[in-house]
XYZ file of C-alpha atoms in Angstrom:
513
model
C 51.600 -232.160 32.157
C 48.636 -234.102 33.455
C 45.554 -231.950 33.237
C 44.465 -230.720 36.665
C 40.878 -231.748 36.041
C 41.929 -235.345 35.459
C 43.598 -235.668 38.876
C 41.703 -236.392 42.056
C 40.094 -233.727 44.221
C 43.120 -233.485 46.529
C 46.161 -232.862 44.341
C 47.185 -230.174 41.876
C 50.151 -231.505 39.861
C 52.669 -228.837 38.837
C 55.939 -228.745 36.909
C 59.138 -227.249 38.391
C 58.712 -224.047 36.366
C 55.347 -223.478 38.086
C 56.948 -223.092 41.507
C 57.005 -219.550 42.869
C 60.140 -217.542 41.982
C 60.986 -217.311 45.690
C 60.646 -221.042 46.362
C 63.491 -222.689 48.289
C 64.674 -226.190 49.159
C 65.523 -226.401 52.865
C 68.758 -228.379 53.320
C 68.124 -228.807 57.054
C 65.256 -231.236 56.354
C 67.657 -233.682 54.688
C 67.766 -236.821 56.858
C 71.581 -236.657 56.945
C 71.874 -232.963 57.766
C 74.110 -232.136 60.714
C 75.933 -228.804 61.254
C 79.613 -229.034 60.312
C 81.010 -228.717 63.838
C 78.533 -231.205 65.255
C 79.507 -233.663 62.509
C 83.132 -233.492 63.627
C 82.114 -233.902 67.270
C 80.009 -236.962 66.361
C 82.917 -238.583 64.557
C 85.352 -237.872 67.382
C 82.960 -239.379 69.952
C 81.693 -242.239 67.795
C 78.088 -241.020 68.091
C 75.188 -241.801 65.755
C 72.374 -239.551 64.580
C 70.099 -241.164 67.179
C 72.524 -240.325 69.992
C 72.472 -236.623 69.119
C 68.785 -236.764 68.217
C 67.451 -234.248 70.754
C 70.011 -231.568 69.962
C 69.686 -232.114 66.224
C 65.870 -232.060 66.364
C 65.892 -228.611 67.975
C 68.153 -227.241 65.263
C 66.207 -228.869 62.423
C 62.934 -227.584 63.856
C 64.327 -224.049 64.117
C 65.597 -224.182 60.512
C 62.239 -225.571 59.340
C 60.428 -222.637 60.910
C 62.978 -220.151 59.556
C 62.401 -221.456 56.041
C 58.641 -220.866 56.405
C 59.245 -217.385 57.854
C 61.815 -216.255 55.308
C 60.587 -217.771 52.033
C 57.262 -217.604 50.266
C 57.324 -221.299 49.337
C 59.258 -224.324 50.623
C 59.658 -227.502 48.543
C 59.989 -230.641 50.675
C 60.888 -234.176 49.600
C 57.758 -236.257 50.249
C 59.625 -238.761 52.434
C 60.532 -236.025 54.924
C 56.873 -235.498 55.841
C 56.751 -238.883 57.544
C 60.426 -239.728 58.227
C 61.617 -236.405 59.664
C 60.371 -235.844 63.209
C 60.760 -232.076 62.899
C 57.815 -232.178 60.477
C 55.937 -235.371 61.353
C 55.492 -234.401 65.011
C 52.829 -231.932 63.825
C 50.986 -234.636 61.881
C 50.754 -237.701 64.115
C 47.638 -236.580 66.017
C 44.579 -234.566 65.077
C 44.695 -231.062 66.484
C 45.790 -227.476 65.886
C 49.263 -228.383 64.596
C 47.921 -230.792 61.984
C 45.334 -228.238 60.920
C 48.059 -225.585 60.594
C 50.003 -227.945 58.337
C 46.918 -228.433 56.179
C 46.622 -224.666 55.782
C 50.254 -224.437 54.682
C 49.682 -227.202 52.131
C 46.478 -225.633 50.828
C 48.070 -222.186 50.462
C 51.040 -223.573 48.521
C 53.472 -222.476 51.225
C 54.622 -226.108 51.390
C 54.966 -228.150 48.188
C 55.755 -231.885 48.312
C 58.338 -233.079 45.773
C 57.456 -236.478 44.295
C 60.218 -238.606 42.791
C 58.547 -241.778 41.451
C 55.170 -241.376 43.180
C 52.179 -239.972 41.345
C 50.207 -239.065 44.460
C 51.309 -237.632 47.835
C 49.509 -240.363 49.829
C 50.924 -243.252 47.794
C 52.556 -246.090 49.743
C 56.354 -246.019 49.302
C 58.165 -249.099 47.951
C 58.858 -251.793 50.543
C 62.640 -251.382 50.257
C 62.546 -247.763 51.468
C 62.776 -246.825 55.139
C 59.411 -245.859 56.570
C 58.270 -244.606 59.974
C 54.801 -246.127 60.159
C 53.377 -243.650 62.688
C 54.672 -240.740 60.627
C 53.258 -242.119 57.389
C 49.861 -242.771 58.974
C 49.846 -239.200 60.254
C 50.769 -237.908 56.792
C 47.949 -239.880 55.150
C 45.429 -238.687 57.740
C 46.583 -235.098 57.252
C 45.880 -235.382 53.537
C 42.531 -237.178 53.843
C 41.362 -234.556 56.339
C 41.952 -231.621 53.974
C 38.810 -229.475 53.722
C 36.714 -229.958 50.612
C 37.987 -227.703 47.854
C 41.532 -227.418 49.233
C 44.225 -228.887 47.024
C 47.859 -229.794 47.565
C 50.334 -228.625 44.942
C 52.804 -231.436 44.186
C 55.843 -230.972 41.977
C 57.377 -233.719 39.840
C 59.835 -233.753 36.952
C 57.079 -234.948 34.607
C 53.396 -235.895 34.893
C 53.250 -237.369 31.411
C 51.370 -240.660 31.175
C 54.047 -242.358 29.063
C 54.378 -246.163 29.330
C 56.286 -247.147 32.439
C 56.455 -243.478 33.467
C 59.445 -243.271 31.130
C 59.435 -239.500 30.637
C 59.641 -238.848 34.376
C 62.439 -241.421 34.686
C 64.386 -239.843 31.853
C 64.013 -236.292 33.184
C 64.929 -237.389 36.700
C 68.063 -239.125 35.482
C 69.014 -236.112 33.376
C 68.211 -233.413 35.968
C 69.099 -235.201 39.218
C 71.334 -238.239 38.911
C 73.581 -237.193 36.060
C 74.317 -233.682 37.460
C 75.015 -235.182 40.915
C 77.597 -237.531 39.380
C 79.103 -234.692 37.356
C 79.489 -232.452 40.403
C 81.133 -235.231 42.414
C 83.425 -236.200 39.562
C 84.432 -232.567 39.107
C 85.720 -232.059 42.652
C 89.378 -232.524 41.718
C 89.002 -229.924 38.961
C 88.509 -227.279 41.664
C 91.280 -225.259 43.279
C 92.126 -227.800 45.996
C 93.756 -225.223 48.294
C 90.649 -223.045 48.246
C 88.355 -226.045 48.661
C 90.405 -227.369 51.597
C 90.360 -223.986 53.330
C 86.616 -223.560 52.932
C 85.766 -226.976 54.397
C 88.097 -226.343 57.339
C 91.119 -228.480 56.388
C 94.439 -227.198 57.742
C 96.852 -225.908 55.081
C 99.425 -228.570 55.887
C 96.793 -231.263 55.202
C 95.587 -229.850 51.880
C 97.639 -232.283 49.761
C 96.333 -235.336 51.627
C 92.822 -233.945 51.339
C 93.278 -233.538 47.589
C 94.459 -237.132 47.290
C 91.405 -238.339 49.189
C 89.143 -236.341 46.886
C 90.900 -238.066 44.016
C 89.838 -241.396 45.501
C 86.228 -240.178 45.753
C 86.284 -239.052 42.133
C 87.937 -242.299 40.981
C 85.377 -244.425 42.815
C 82.530 -242.385 41.320
C 84.015 -242.689 37.843
C 84.195 -246.453 38.312
C 80.490 -246.605 39.130
C 79.657 -244.631 36.004
C 81.839 -246.827 33.790
C 80.059 -249.913 35.156
C 76.687 -248.257 34.360
C 75.818 -247.996 38.065
C 74.063 -244.966 39.513
C 76.269 -242.567 41.473
C 74.163 -241.853 44.559
C 75.041 -240.335 47.909
C 74.388 -243.484 49.948
C 76.924 -245.463 47.911
C 79.572 -242.762 48.410
C 78.734 -242.585 52.126
C 79.281 -246.328 52.467
C 82.744 -246.068 50.933
C 84.057 -242.793 52.383
C 81.928 -241.709 55.373
C 79.942 -244.419 57.164
C 81.127 -247.112 59.557
C 81.388 -250.387 57.564
C 78.440 -252.744 57.997
C 76.069 -250.062 59.310
C 72.944 -248.714 57.645
C 73.659 -245.268 56.194
C 70.387 -244.032 57.726
C 71.813 -244.658 61.226
C 74.330 -241.869 60.683
C 77.421 -243.576 62.113
C 80.391 -241.807 60.594
C 83.804 -243.492 60.634
C 86.650 -241.678 62.381
C 89.144 -244.027 60.683
C 88.162 -242.905 57.182
C 90.333 -239.918 56.198
C 88.461 -236.596 56.031
C 85.093 -238.317 56.549
C 83.541 -235.147 58.010
C 84.741 -232.886 55.215
C 83.712 -235.326 52.476
C 80.285 -235.704 54.108
C 79.860 -231.919 54.050
C 80.713 -231.772 50.356
C 78.438 -234.673 49.405
C 75.550 -233.156 51.368
C 76.089 -229.762 49.749
C 76.159 -231.264 46.249
C 73.093 -233.404 47.005
C 70.987 -230.445 48.127
C 72.044 -227.819 45.582
C 71.522 -230.441 42.892
C 67.834 -230.834 43.761
C 67.476 -227.050 43.845
C 69.050 -226.824 40.390
C 66.811 -229.582 39.037
C 63.770 -227.590 40.161
C 65.198 -224.275 38.953
C 65.150 -222.741 42.437
C 67.606 -222.085 45.271
C 68.775 -224.084 48.284
C 68.239 -222.649 51.745
C 71.495 -223.362 53.565
C 71.304 -223.747 57.358
C 73.667 -221.954 59.713
C 76.831 -223.984 60.188
C 76.598 -225.762 56.826
C 78.718 -225.274 53.737
C 77.499 -222.631 51.322
C 77.298 -223.214 47.608
C 80.156 -220.820 46.918
C 82.499 -223.608 48.088
C 81.838 -225.488 44.830
C 83.608 -222.747 42.808
C 81.027 -222.851 40.055
C 80.885 -220.400 37.184
C 77.119 -220.261 37.429
C 74.934 -218.257 35.138
C 72.642 -215.910 37.017
C 68.985 -216.900 36.884
C 66.805 -214.228 35.423
C 64.772 -212.163 37.893
C 66.404 -213.735 40.939
C 70.148 -213.347 41.330
C 72.357 -211.033 39.273
C 76.029 -211.376 38.405
C 78.614 -208.784 39.444
C 81.733 -208.558 37.296
C 83.002 -205.040 38.013
C 85.279 -204.494 41.084
C 83.822 -201.045 41.829
C 80.266 -202.345 41.673
C 81.258 -205.169 44.014
C 82.654 -202.630 46.474
C 79.248 -200.958 46.819
C 77.971 -203.921 48.810
C 80.621 -203.336 51.494
C 80.173 -199.575 51.858
C 78.603 -198.248 55.002
C 74.865 -198.545 55.432
C 72.723 -196.463 57.790
C 69.808 -198.176 59.502
C 67.132 -197.013 61.893
C 67.631 -197.417 65.624
C 65.695 -200.365 66.995
C 63.515 -199.486 69.989
C 62.392 -203.012 70.878
C 65.575 -204.726 72.072
C 64.124 -208.231 72.493
C 63.740 -211.231 70.213
C 62.556 -214.803 70.856
C 65.519 -216.808 72.165
C 64.388 -219.858 70.211
C 62.235 -219.860 67.087
C 61.434 -223.531 67.625
C 59.640 -222.599 70.870
C 56.879 -221.251 68.652
C 54.256 -223.558 67.218
C 53.383 -224.296 63.616
C 50.125 -222.453 64.259
C 52.170 -219.357 65.131
C 54.052 -219.635 61.846
C 50.781 -219.781 59.916
C 49.475 -216.719 61.770
C 52.716 -214.861 61.055
C 52.552 -215.620 57.319
C 49.054 -214.151 57.205
C 50.134 -210.734 58.528
C 50.743 -207.660 56.329
C 54.174 -207.362 57.976
C 55.292 -210.778 56.698
C 54.040 -210.026 53.194
C 55.924 -206.714 53.171
C 59.112 -208.502 54.267
C 58.851 -211.054 51.447
C 58.166 -208.308 48.879
C 61.148 -206.262 50.083
C 63.531 -209.191 49.795
C 62.123 -210.022 46.368
C 62.773 -206.471 45.161
C 66.358 -206.621 46.409
C 67.241 -209.941 44.804
C 65.580 -208.869 41.540
C 67.815 -205.766 41.369
C 71.018 -206.252 43.391
C 72.570 -203.269 41.616
C 70.095 -201.095 43.572
C 71.385 -202.485 46.888
C 71.563 -199.065 48.569
C 67.954 -198.329 47.661
C 66.537 -201.627 48.929
C 68.734 -202.746 51.863
C 67.232 -200.223 54.288
C 63.693 -201.288 53.423
C 64.599 -204.950 53.953
C 66.079 -204.107 57.351
C 63.009 -202.079 58.391
C 60.714 -204.923 57.370
C 62.941 -207.372 59.243
C 62.639 -205.291 62.429
C 58.850 -205.126 62.126
C 58.699 -208.856 61.418
C 60.667 -209.531 64.605
C 58.113 -207.523 66.572
C 55.375 -209.806 65.238
C 57.414 -212.907 66.095
C 58.049 -211.560 69.587
C 54.329 -210.883 70.050
C 53.570 -214.518 69.205
C 56.383 -215.759 71.430
C 55.121 -213.810 74.421
C 51.855 -215.729 74.196
C 53.842 -218.879 74.994
C 55.515 -218.906 78.362
C 58.241 -221.298 77.219
C 59.342 -218.881 74.462
C 61.836 -216.809 76.429
C 62.944 -213.409 75.038
C 66.609 -212.610 74.480
C 68.505 -209.355 74.048
C 68.292 -208.229 70.420
C 70.817 -206.037 68.624
C 69.924 -206.544 64.964
C 72.609 -205.981 62.369
C 72.968 -206.330 58.637
C 75.991 -208.296 57.499
C 77.160 -208.359 53.902
C 79.495 -211.234 53.053
C 81.477 -211.069 49.814
C 83.302 -214.288 48.971
C 85.770 -214.318 46.084
C 87.922 -217.407 45.707
C 89.581 -218.035 49.070
C 88.919 -214.492 50.305
C 86.021 -213.517 52.536
C 85.110 -209.874 53.191
C 82.441 -208.874 55.682
C 80.773 -205.564 56.499
C 78.533 -205.399 59.560
C 76.354 -202.377 60.300
C 73.512 -201.524 62.649
C 73.103 -200.563 66.314
C 75.654 -197.752 65.999
C 78.442 -200.006 64.717
C 80.193 -200.474 61.418
C 82.926 -203.015 60.908
C 84.569 -204.191 57.726
C 87.138 -206.954 57.658
C 88.809 -209.237 55.161
C 90.492 -212.595 55.394
C 92.677 -213.599 52.453
C 94.694 -216.774 52.105
C 98.124 -216.314 50.465
C 97.216 -218.371 47.404
C 98.204 -217.852 43.803
C 95.370 -216.338 41.793
C 95.214 -217.417 38.170
C 92.403 -217.080 35.685
C 88.900 -215.994 36.612
C 87.468 -216.076 40.109
C 83.900 -216.782 41.159
C 82.070 -216.053 44.378
C 78.923 -214.546 45.823
C 77.384 -211.661 47.720
C 75.267 -212.711 50.681
C 73.011 -210.548 52.821
C 72.623 -211.715 56.428
C 70.046 -210.395 58.898
C 70.881 -211.472 62.431
C 71.358 -210.602 66.074
C 74.830 -209.188 66.712
C 75.397 -211.874 69.356
C 73.241 -214.680 68.062
C 71.900 -217.854 69.567
C 71.560 -220.898 67.325
C 67.750 -221.042 67.459
C 67.043 -217.335 66.954
C 65.291 -215.874 63.934
C 67.860 -214.905 61.329
C 68.184 -215.162 57.600
C 70.791 -215.065 54.874
C 70.256 -214.886 51.154
C 72.596 -214.831 48.193
C 71.736 -211.654 46.348
C 74.375 -211.762 43.608
C 76.966 -214.031 42.071
C 80.485 -212.755 41.433
C 82.691 -213.326 38.402
C 86.003 -211.478 38.211
C 87.746 -212.094 34.925
C 91.367 -212.102 36.025
C 93.941 -211.382 38.715
C 93.883 -207.712 37.691
C 90.203 -207.292 38.644
C 90.800 -209.210 41.867
C 93.738 -206.954 42.829
C 91.706 -203.851 42.003
C 88.851 -204.989 44.242
C 91.203 -205.896 47.096
C 92.884 -202.478 46.886
C 89.509 -200.711 46.931
C 88.356 -202.656 49.989
C 91.538 -201.913 51.924
C 90.871 -198.170 51.480
C 87.521 -198.362 53.285
C 87.618 -196.507 56.627
C 88.300 -198.861 59.521
C 89.141 -201.831 57.335
C 91.194 -204.551 58.978
C 92.717 -207.820 57.829
C 91.887 -210.648 60.171
C 94.729 -212.847 61.320
C 94.975 -216.527 60.447
C 93.307 -218.490 57.676
C 90.147 -217.412 55.922
C 86.983 -218.512 57.620
C 85.393 -221.579 56.186
C 82.656 -221.683 53.598
C 80.022 -222.526 56.219
C 76.881 -220.443 56.299
C 76.600 -217.925 59.090
C 72.964 -217.521 59.285
C 69.734 -234.185 50.582
C 69.421 -249.249 40.709
C 66.734 -251.683 41.508
C 66.052 -254.707 39.359
C 62.610 -253.291 38.572
C 64.355 -250.184 37.180
C 62.860 -247.931 39.817
C 65.078 -244.940 40.375
C 66.896 -245.198 43.721
C 65.868 -242.962 46.603
C 67.395 -239.574 45.955
């Protein structure tokens, strides 16, 4: 790595392994991110990203703030600082918001990810889309950093090899090749499970599988011709209206399963960057969760454990007892806060206790019963701090708050949920009548939310364990154990989708990722 002392006085270059263990990549900041249902509505109505801009901006802004509230460190693609209005709006003029952003950069709460650039203020290549006002604001934000403050920037390699070859090689190996492999592996998944989790009706599963075959075949053709498999190229063929710029976000209703394929490509794109950096994606509410990809992932040390025993898996769904919440209000919209409020919140002892509690839980998921109550208590106290900040702003209206803890266990096409808090306990399962053969993978997710939630409220979900059941026997044992829980009910109809409840030039530059 480039020695820190040899860089300028602004930047501290770091490698992916130097990111904090709790660092996340926020999918909502991807310039193509749209919640699944809104994507389908856009396609039905022939709308572009610009036409839904106001609604989408509110949701992106809320997710941006949630990522800064619920994670110790957020890694952001450099282009998003000046091309994504949810971020750049704080940077375009000098003032409190820009200063708050500088504090987040200086503290390492926000880390720019550099692809080909070697400096955060570097001019992007002419062929890339650029919002000039946003980029000017970004440059001024950096040049106005107080003396002594430094911005951590992460890159695949800082080696000074000729032509930046080492960074190019690592980027191809860690980003482009795995993206192509994930896309080309889609038809190796259980198509019935995949169709159910992206919201395809059972009677359309075969047609959906055939369309995925076309996606895989097209991607294979690119690889054979030594062309990079990138999301924009796949969008042009299977998602976007012909002749339009992919950045416009005009999705073609005449292309079969355009919405579902877009969801899958976006999911692969964002988890792929998280994998390349050795950290985890932060999936927005209403977007597909990683479990949809049916991966047999190895658990990362000191972050997420793997559960292979049916009885151990059951412990996550057993009843939890949580303290009664006295303060029954929460901010109706997190995005009504300011970036300054987020900085103030992150500096409180309450926020630090919340982050530590979640870290302890994800480091030892087998001790779920010991840690879940502490996480909930910290979550309640954190909400009180958020509410205090919101009350200082007249536009931040309070809403009724009935906080609950929801545990979501996904195994194959089955989804089991246990909700507890505010004197309730509910456990339900939804299982598709599919043939189970071989091993099954899934996840355990902890969700902290309002029982009746608004889209912009503070809430958080985190995968706390991966699941690997070796065979149909273990699956049947787990299902039998769950059905014996008091009050268990099977929900009617198909399993709920995999959406979360709570992104080659002639000069050999790598294409925009």
